[in-house]
Coordinates of C-alpha atoms and ligand atoms in Angstrom, one line a residue:
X1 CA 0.0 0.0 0.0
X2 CA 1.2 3.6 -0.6
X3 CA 2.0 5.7 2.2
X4 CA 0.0 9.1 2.5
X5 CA 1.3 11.7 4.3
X6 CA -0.4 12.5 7.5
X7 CA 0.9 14.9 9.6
X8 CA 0.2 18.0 8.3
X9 CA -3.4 17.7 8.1
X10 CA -4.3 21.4 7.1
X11 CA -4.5 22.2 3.4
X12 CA -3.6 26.3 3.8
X13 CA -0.4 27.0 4.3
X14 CA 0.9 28.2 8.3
X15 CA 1.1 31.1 9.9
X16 CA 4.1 30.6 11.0
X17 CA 6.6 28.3 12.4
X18 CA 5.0 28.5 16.2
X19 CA 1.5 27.0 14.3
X20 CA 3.2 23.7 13.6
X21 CA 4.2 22.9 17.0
X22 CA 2.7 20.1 19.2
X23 CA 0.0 17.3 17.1
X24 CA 2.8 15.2 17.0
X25 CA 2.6 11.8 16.1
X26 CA 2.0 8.2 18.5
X27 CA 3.6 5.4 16.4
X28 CA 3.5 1.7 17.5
X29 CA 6.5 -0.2 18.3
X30 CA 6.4 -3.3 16.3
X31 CA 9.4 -5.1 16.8
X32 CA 10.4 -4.3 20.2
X33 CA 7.3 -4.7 22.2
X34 CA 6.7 -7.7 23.9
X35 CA 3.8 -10.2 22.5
X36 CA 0.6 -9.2 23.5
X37 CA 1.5 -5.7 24.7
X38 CA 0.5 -2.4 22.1
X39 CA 3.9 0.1 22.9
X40 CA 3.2 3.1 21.7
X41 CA 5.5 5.8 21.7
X42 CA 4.8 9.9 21.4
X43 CA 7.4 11.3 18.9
X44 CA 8.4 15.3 20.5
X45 CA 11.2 15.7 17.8
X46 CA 8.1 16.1 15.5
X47 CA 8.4 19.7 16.8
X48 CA 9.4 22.3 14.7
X49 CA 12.7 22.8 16.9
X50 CA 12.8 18.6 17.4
X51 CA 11.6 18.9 21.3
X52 CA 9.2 18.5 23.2
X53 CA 10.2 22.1 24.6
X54 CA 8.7 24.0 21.9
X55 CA 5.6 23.2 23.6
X56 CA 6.6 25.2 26.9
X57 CA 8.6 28.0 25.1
X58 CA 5.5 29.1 23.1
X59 CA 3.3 28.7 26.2
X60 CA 5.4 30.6 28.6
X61 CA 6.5 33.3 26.1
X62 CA 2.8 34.4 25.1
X63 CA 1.7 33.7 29.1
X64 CA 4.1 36.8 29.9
X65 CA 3.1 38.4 26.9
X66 CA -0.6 37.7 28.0
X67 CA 0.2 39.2 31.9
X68 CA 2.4 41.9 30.8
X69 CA 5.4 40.7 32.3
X70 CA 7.4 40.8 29.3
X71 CA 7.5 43.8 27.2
X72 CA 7.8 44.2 23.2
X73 CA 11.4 43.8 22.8
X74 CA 12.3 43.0 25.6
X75 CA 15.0 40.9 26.3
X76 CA 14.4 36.8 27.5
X77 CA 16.5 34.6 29.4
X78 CA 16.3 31.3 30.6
X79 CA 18.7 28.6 32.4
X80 CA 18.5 25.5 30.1
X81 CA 20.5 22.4 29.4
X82 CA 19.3 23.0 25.4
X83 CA 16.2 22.5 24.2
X84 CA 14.1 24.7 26.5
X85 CA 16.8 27.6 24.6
X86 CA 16.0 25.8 21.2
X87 CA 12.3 26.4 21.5
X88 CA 12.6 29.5 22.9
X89 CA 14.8 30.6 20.4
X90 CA 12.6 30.1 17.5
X91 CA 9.8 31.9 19.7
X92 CA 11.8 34.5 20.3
X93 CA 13.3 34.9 16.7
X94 CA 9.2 34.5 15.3
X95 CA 8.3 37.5 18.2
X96 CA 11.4 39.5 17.9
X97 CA 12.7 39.3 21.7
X98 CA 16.6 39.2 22.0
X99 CA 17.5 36.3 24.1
X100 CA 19.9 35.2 26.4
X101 CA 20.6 31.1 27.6
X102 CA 22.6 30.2 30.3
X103 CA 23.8 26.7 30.5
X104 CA 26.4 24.5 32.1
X105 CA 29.4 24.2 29.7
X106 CA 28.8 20.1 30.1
X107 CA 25.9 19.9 27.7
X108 CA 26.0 18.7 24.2
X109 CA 28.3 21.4 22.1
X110 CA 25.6 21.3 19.2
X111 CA 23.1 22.6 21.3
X112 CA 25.7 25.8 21.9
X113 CA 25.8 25.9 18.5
X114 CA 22.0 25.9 17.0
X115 CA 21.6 28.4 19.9
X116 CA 23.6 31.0 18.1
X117 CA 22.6 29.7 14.7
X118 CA 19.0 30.8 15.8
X119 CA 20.3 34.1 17.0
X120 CA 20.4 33.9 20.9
X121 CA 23.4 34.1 23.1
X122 CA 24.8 31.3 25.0
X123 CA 26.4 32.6 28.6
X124 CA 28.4 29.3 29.8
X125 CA 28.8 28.0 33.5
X126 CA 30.5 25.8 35.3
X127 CA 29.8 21.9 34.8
X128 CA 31.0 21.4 38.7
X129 CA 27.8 24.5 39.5
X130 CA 25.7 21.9 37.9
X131 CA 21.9 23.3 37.3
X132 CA 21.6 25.5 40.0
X133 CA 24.8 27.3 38.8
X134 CA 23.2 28.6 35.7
X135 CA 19.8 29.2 36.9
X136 CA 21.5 31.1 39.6
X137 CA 23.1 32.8 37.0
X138 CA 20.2 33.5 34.9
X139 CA 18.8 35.1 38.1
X140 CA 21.6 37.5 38.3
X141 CA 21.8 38.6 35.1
X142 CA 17.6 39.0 35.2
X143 CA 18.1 40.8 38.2
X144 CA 20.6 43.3 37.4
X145 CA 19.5 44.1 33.2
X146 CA 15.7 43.8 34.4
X147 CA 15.3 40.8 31.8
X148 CA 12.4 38.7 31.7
X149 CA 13.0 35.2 33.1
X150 CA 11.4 32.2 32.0
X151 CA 11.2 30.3 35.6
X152 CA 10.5 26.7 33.4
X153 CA 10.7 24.7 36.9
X154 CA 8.0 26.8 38.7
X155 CA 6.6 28.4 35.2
X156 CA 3.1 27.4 35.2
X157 CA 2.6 27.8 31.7
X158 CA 5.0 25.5 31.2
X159 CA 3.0 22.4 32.3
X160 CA -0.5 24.7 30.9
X161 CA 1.4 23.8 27.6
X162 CA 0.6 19.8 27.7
X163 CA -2.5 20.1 29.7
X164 CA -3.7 22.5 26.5
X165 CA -1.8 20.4 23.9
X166 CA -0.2 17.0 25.1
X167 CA -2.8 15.6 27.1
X168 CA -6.0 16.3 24.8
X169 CA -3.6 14.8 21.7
X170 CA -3.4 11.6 23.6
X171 CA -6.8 11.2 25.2
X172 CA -7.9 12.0 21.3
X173 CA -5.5 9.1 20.0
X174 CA -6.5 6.8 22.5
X175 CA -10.5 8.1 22.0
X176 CA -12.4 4.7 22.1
X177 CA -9.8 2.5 23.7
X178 CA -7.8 2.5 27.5
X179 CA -5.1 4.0 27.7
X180 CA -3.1 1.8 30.4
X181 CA -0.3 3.4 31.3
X182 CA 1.5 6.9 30.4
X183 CA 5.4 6.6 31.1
X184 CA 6.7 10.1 31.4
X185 CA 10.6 11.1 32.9
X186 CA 11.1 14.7 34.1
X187 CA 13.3 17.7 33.5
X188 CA 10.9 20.6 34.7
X189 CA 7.9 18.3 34.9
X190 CA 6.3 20.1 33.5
X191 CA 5.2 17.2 31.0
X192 CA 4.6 14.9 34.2
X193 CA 1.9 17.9 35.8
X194 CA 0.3 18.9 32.8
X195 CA -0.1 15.8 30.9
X196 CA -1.2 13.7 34.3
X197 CA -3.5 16.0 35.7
X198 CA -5.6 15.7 32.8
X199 CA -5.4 12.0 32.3
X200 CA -5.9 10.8 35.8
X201 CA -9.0 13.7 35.9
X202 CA -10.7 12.1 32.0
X203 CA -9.2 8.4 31.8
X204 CA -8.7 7.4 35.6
X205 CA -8.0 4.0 34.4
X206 CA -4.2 5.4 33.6
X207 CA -1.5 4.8 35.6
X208 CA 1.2 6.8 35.6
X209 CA 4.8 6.5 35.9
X210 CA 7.4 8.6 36.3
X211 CA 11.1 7.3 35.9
X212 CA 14.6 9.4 36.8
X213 CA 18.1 7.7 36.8
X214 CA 19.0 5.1 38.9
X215 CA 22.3 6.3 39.8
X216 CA 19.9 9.9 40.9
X217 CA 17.0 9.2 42.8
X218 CA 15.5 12.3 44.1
X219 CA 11.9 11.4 43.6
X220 CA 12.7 8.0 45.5
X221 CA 14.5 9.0 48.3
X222 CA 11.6 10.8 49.2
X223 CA 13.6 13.2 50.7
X224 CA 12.1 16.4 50.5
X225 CA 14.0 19.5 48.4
X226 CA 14.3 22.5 50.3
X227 CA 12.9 25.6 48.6
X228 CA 12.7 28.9 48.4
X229 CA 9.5 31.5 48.6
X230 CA 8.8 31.5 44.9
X231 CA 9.4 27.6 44.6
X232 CA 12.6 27.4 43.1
X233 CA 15.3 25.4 44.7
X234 CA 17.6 26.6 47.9
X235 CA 20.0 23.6 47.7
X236 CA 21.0 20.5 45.3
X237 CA 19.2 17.8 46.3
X238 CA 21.2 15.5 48.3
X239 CA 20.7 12.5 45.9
X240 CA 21.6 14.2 42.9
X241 CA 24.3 12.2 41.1
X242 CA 25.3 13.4 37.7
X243 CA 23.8 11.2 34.8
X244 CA 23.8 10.2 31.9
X245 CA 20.4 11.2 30.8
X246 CA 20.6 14.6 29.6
X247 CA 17.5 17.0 29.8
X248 CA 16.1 14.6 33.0
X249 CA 16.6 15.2 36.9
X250 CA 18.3 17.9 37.0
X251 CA 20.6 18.8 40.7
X252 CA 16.8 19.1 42.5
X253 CA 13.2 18.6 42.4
X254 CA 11.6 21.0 40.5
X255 CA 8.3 23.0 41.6
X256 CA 6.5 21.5 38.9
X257 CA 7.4 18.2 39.3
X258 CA 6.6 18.0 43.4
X259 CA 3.3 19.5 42.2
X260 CA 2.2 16.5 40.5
X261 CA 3.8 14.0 43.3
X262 CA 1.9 15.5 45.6
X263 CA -1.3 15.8 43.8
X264 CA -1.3 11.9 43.7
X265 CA -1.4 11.5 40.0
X266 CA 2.0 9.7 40.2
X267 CA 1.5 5.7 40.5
X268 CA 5.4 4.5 40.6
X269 CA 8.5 5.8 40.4
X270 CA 10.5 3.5 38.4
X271 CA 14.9 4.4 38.4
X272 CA 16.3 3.1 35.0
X273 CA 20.3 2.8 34.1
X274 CA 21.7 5.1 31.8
X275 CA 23.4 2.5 30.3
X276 CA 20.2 0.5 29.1
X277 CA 19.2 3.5 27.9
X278 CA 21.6 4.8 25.7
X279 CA 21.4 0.6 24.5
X280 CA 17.6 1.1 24.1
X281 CA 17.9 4.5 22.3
X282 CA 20.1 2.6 19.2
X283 CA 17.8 -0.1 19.6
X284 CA 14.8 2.0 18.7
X285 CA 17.6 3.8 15.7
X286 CA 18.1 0.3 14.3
X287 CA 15.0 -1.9 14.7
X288 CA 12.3 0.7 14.3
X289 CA 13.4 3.5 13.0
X290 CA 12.8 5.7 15.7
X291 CA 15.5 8.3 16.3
X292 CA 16.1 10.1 19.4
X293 CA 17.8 11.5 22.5
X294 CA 19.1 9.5 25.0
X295 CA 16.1 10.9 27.7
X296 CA 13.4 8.7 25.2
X297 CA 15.6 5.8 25.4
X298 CA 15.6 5.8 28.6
X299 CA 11.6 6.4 29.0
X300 CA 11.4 3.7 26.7
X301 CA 13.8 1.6 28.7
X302 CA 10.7 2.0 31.5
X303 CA 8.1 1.8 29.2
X304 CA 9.7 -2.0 28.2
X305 CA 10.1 -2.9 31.6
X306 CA 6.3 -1.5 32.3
X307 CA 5.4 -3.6 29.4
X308 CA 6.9 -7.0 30.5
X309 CA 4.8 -7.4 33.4
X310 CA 1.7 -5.4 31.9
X311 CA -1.3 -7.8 31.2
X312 CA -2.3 -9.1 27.5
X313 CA -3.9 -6.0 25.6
X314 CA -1.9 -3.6 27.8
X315 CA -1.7 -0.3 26.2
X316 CA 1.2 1.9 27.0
X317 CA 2.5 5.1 25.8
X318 CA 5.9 6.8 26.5
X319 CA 7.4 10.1 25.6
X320 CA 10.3 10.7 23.6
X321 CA 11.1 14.3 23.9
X322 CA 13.9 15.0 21.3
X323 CA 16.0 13.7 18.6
X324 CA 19.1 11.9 18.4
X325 CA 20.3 14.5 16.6
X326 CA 21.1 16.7 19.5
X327 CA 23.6 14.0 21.0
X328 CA 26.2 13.8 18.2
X329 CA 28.9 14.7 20.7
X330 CA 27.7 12.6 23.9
X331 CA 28.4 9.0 24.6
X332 CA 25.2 8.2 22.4
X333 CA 27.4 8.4 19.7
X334 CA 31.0 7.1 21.3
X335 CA 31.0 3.4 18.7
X336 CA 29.9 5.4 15.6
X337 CA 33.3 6.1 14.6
X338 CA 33.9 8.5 11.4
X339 CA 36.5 6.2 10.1
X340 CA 35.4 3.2 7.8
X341 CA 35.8 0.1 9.6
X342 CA 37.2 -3.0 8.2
X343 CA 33.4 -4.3 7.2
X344 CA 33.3 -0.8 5.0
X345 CA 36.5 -1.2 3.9
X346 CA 35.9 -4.6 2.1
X347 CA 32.9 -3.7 0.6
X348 CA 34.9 -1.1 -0.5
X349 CA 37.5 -3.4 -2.0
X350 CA 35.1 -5.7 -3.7
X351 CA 34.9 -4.0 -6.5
X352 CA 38.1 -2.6 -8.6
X353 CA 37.7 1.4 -8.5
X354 CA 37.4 5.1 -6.4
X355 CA 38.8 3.0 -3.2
X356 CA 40.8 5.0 -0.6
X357 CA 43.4 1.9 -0.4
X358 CA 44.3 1.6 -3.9
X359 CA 46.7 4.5 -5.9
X360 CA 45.6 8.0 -4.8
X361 CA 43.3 9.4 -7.4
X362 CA 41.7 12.8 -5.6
X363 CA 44.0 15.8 -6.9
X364 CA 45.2 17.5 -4.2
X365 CA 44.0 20.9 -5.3
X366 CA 41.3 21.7 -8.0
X367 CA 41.8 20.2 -11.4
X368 CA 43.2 22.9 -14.3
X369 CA 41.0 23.8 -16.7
X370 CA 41.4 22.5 -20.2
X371 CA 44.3 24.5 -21.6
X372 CA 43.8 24.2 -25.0
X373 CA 40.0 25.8 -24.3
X374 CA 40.7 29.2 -23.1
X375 CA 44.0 31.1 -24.9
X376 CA 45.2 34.0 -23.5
X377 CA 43.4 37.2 -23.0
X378 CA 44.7 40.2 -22.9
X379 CA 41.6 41.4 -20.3
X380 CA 42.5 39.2 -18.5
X381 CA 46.2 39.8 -18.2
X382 CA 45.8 43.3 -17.4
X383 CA 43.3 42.4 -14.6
X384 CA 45.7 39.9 -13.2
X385 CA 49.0 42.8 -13.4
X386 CA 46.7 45.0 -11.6
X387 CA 45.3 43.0 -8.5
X388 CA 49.0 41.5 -8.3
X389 CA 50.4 45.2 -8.4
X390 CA 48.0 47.4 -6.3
X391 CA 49.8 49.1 -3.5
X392 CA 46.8 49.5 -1.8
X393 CA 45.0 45.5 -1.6
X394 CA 49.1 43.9 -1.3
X395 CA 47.1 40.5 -0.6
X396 CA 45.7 38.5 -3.4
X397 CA 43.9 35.0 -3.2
X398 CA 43.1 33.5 -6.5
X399 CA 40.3 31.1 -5.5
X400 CA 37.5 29.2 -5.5
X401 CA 34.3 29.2 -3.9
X402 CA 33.5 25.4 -3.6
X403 CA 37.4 24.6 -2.9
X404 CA 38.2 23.3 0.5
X405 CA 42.1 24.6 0.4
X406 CA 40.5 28.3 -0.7
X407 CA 38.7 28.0 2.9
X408 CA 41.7 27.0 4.8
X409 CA 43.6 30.0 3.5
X410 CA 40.5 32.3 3.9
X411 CA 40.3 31.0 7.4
X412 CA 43.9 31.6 8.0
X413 CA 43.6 35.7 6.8
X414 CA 40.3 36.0 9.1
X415 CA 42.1 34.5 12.1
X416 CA 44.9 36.8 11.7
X417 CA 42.9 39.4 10.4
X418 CA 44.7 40.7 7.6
X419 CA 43.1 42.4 4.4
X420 CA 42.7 40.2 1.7
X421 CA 41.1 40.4 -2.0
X422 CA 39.6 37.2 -3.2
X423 CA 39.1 36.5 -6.7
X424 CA 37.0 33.9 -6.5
X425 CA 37.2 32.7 -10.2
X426 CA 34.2 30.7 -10.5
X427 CA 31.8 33.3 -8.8
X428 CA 29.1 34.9 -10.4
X429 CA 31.1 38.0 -10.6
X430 CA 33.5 36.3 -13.3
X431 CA 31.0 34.4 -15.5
X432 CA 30.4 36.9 -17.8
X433 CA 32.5 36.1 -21.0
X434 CA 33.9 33.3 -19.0
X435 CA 36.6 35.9 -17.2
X436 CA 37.1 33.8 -14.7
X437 CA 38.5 30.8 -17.2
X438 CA 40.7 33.3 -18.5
X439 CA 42.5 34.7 -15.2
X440 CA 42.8 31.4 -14.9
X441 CA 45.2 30.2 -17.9
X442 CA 46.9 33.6 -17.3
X443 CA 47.8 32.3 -14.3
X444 CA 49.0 29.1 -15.6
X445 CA 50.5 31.1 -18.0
X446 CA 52.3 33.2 -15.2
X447 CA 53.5 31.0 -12.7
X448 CA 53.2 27.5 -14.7
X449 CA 51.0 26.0 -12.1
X450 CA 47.7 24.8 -12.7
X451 CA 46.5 24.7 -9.4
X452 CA 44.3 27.0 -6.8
X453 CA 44.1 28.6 -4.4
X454 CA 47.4 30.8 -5.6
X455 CA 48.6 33.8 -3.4
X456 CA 50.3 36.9 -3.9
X457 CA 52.0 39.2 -1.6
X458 CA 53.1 42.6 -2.8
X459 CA 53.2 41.4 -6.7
X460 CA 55.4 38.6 -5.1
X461 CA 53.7 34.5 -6.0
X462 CA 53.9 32.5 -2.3
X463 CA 52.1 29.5 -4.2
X464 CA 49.1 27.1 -2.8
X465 CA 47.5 26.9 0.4
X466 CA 50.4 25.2 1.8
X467 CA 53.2 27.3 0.7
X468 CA 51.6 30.0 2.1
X469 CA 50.8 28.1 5.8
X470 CA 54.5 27.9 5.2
X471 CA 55.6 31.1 5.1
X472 CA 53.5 31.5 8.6
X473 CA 55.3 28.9 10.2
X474 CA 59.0 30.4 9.5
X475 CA 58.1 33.7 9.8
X476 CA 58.2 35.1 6.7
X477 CA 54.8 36.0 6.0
X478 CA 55.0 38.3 9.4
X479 CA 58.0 40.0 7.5
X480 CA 56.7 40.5 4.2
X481 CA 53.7 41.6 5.4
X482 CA 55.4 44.1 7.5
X483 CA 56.9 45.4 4.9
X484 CA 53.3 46.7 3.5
X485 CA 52.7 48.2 6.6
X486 CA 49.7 45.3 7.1
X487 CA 49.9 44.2 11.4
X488 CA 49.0 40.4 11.8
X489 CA 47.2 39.2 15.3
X490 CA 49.5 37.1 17.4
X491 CA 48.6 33.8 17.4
X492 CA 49.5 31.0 20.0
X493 CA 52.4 29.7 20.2
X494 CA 51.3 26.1 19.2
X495 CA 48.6 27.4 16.4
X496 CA 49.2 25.6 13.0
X497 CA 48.4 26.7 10.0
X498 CA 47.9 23.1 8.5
X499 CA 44.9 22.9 11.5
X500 CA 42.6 24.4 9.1
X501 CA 43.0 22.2 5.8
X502 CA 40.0 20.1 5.3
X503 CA 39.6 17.4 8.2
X504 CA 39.8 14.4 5.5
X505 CA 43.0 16.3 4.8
X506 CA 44.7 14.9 7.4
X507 CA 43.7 11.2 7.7
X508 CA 45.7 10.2 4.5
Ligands
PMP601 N1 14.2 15.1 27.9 C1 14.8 16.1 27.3 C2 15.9 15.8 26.3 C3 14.6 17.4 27.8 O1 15.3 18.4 27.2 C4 13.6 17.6 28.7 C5 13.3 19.0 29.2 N2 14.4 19.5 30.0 C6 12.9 16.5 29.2 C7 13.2 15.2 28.8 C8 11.8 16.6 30.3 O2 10.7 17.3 30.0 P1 10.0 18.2 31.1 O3 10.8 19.5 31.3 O4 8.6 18.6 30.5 O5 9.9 17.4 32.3

């Protein structure tokens, strides 16, 4: 049968980004589940931003907008370990708020990164501070530049968000059936409150369990978290362990999360391994299809245990917040190695051709153009006299745009921030009339090579991208380019030019 596409259910186009978040999918597990049992898991990286935290960053940002607590323009900030930033981000970015994440430096690099890609700025803390370091500092800052902070661990609107959203998705998927058992973990809990309020309150027949690291039992300790007069936490918790389930218990019990413990909708506590969980989260990669963070591989770790002792016809449903995707640099992804292993390597070899073992065939710059195509131009050779020969632009870079080696010599000028033309021969600029082509056999024409990127210095031919990281390394690019008056920023002692050739560069 042919697949139809089902998500996007509307047939006018969006509003904007923030109208496609939440409605995302329940999909059955199929090979995992034991026999009898219907698993059912609730994909959040359906989300525009790939996380369940889209939900709360809407909600919380049009809450304040609602109260007047935040302003137009106004600047937002927020302590998160990523996606809480992520989602608020794209909020932010839709609504035009500047915005400001604080976050302990041990998280995920990529979520650092897609936090700047989306425009926000990441303010770093300790790892040793743990989660109240940065929400401490998120205060501060708050405090003193009278931002508007988020709160997502006492932020009503956060768990609003799934009581709104979350819960009536699932009691509408499971409209007509029992739902048997909702398996939830918590960051904020603000999934746990809002979705459990609902479904104990419309399907009492739910149970629900909550699940945190084994190795950090807050919830199970039953030790209570001491708190300060707004809710948020006065101490770590003294169970708190670090984990390996990024996004869950964070150093204390948040507001939201005691909220729904107390208000009896919890039915077990279940502490699951990190280690089964980053095992289940491949699992769910390789046998099903299903890709995502380490937190839904380990609420899917529960979910199976749930599920082995669940009676026949059981139907269970666990959340999976984000996507794999956000783990590249955790130990989710520590045996994917970047190298081909021995099993690539003879497929590789089983056929004769383009193999990295046999006789190099990859040029190490660009190929030459066909010489016999272009002959000289005399355009062209006055073009290439004067960039090589203009007192005021000494540095030339005869380039490429698609070619690695031009990017390793760009990168080089920008890190020592020195002036530079580029005539990048293939650009748009240097169509017309196929100019480009013809600097180029000038070139060859000039200094017999047919290779780029080539470099001049005060009329003066350095070469390649190598001869030039050359002339860094014994000092006599400092020198010449002293002697055009041109100042280059000290570097480190132990910087290398070669560091910024193409990574595949150096594995031959
Ligand atoms: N998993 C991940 C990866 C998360 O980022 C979060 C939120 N911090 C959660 C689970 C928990 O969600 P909630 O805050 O709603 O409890």
């Amino acid at each position: 049968m042919q697949q139809t596409i089902t998500k996007y259910t509307m047939n006018k186009p969006y509003r904007d980004i923030l109208a496609t978040i939440g409605n995302t999918p329940i999909i059955r597990i199929n090979k995992l589940a034991p026999e009898g049992v219907n698993l059912f898991v609730k994909l959040e990286s359906f989300n525009p931003m790939g996380s369940v935290k889209d939900r709360m960053a809407l909600s919380t940002i049009e809450a304040a907008e609602a109260s007047g607590e935040l302003k137009p323009g106004q600047t937002v900030i927020e302590a998160t370990s990523g996606n809480t930033g992520i989602g608020l981000a794209m909020v932010c970015a839709v609504k035009g708020y500047p915005l400001v994440v604080t976050m302990a430096e041990s998280f995920s690099l990529e979520r650092r990164k897609i936090l700047r890609f989306l425009g926000a700025k990441v303010v770093l803390t300790p790892a040793e501070l743990k989660g109240s370091g940065m929400l401490a500092k998120a205060v501060e800052l708050a405090e003193e530049h009278g931002w508007f902070l988020v709160r997502q661990f006492e932020n009503e609107a956060n768990a609003d968000a799934h009581t709104r959203t979350t819960a009536e998705e699932i009691l509408a998927a499971f409209s007509g059936e029992q739902l048997d058992y909702f398996v939830t973990g918590f960051g904020t809990g603000g999934t746990l409150k809002g979705t459990s309020r609902v479904l104990k309150a419309r399907s009492p027949a739910t149970k629900i369990i909550v699940c945190e690291p084994d190795n950090a039992q807050l919830l199970g300790s039953g030790i209570p978290q001491a708190r300060e007069a707004d809710g948020s936490p006065a101490e770590s918790h003294p169970n708190f362990r670090p984990h390996l389930v990024q996004g869950w218990s964070p150093d204390f019990i948040p507001k939201l999360t005691e909220d729904a413990m107390g208000a009896g909708t919890v039915d077990q506590v279940l502490p699951i391994s990190g280690e089964k969980a980053l095992d289940f989260t491949r699992t769910l990669a390789r046998r099903e299809g299903i890709f995502c963070g380490v937190s839904g591989g380990a609420t899917f770790t529960a979910a199976m245990e749930i599920a082995q002792d669940a009676p026949r016809g059981s139907n269970i449903l666990c959340m999976l917040p984000d996507t794999g995707e956000r783990y590249l640099s955790t130990p989710l992804f520590d045996d994917i190695v970047v190298e081909m292993s021995e099993e690539e390597l003879e497929i590789s070899r089983s056929t004769p051709n383009y193999r990295f073992d046999a006789a190099k065939t990859g040029k190490e710059t660009s190929p030459a153009p066909d010489e016999e195509a272009v002959e000289l131009d005399k355009d062209a050779l006055a073009f290439f006299k004067r960039v090589t020969n203009d007192a005021a632009q000494p540095i030339v870079l005869f380039a490429l745009e698609w070619c690695e080696f031009c990017w390793s010599v760009r990168k080089l000028f920008a890190q020592l921030e020195i002036p530079y033309l580029a005539v990048d021969l293939d650009s748009v600029k240097y169509q017309e009339d196929n100019l480009g082509g013809k600097i180029r056999a000038v070139l060859l024409d000039q200094i017999g090579s047919p290779t780029i990127p080539q470099i001049f210095v005060g009329g003066r031919h350095i070469g390649g991208a190598t001869d030039l990281f050359a002339t860094y390394s014994d000092g006599s690019l400092g020198k010449m380019l002293s002697e055009h008056d041109i100042a280059m920023k000290e570097m480190p002692e132990d910087f290398e030019p070669v560091s910024l050739l193409p990574g595949w560069l150096h594995k031959r």
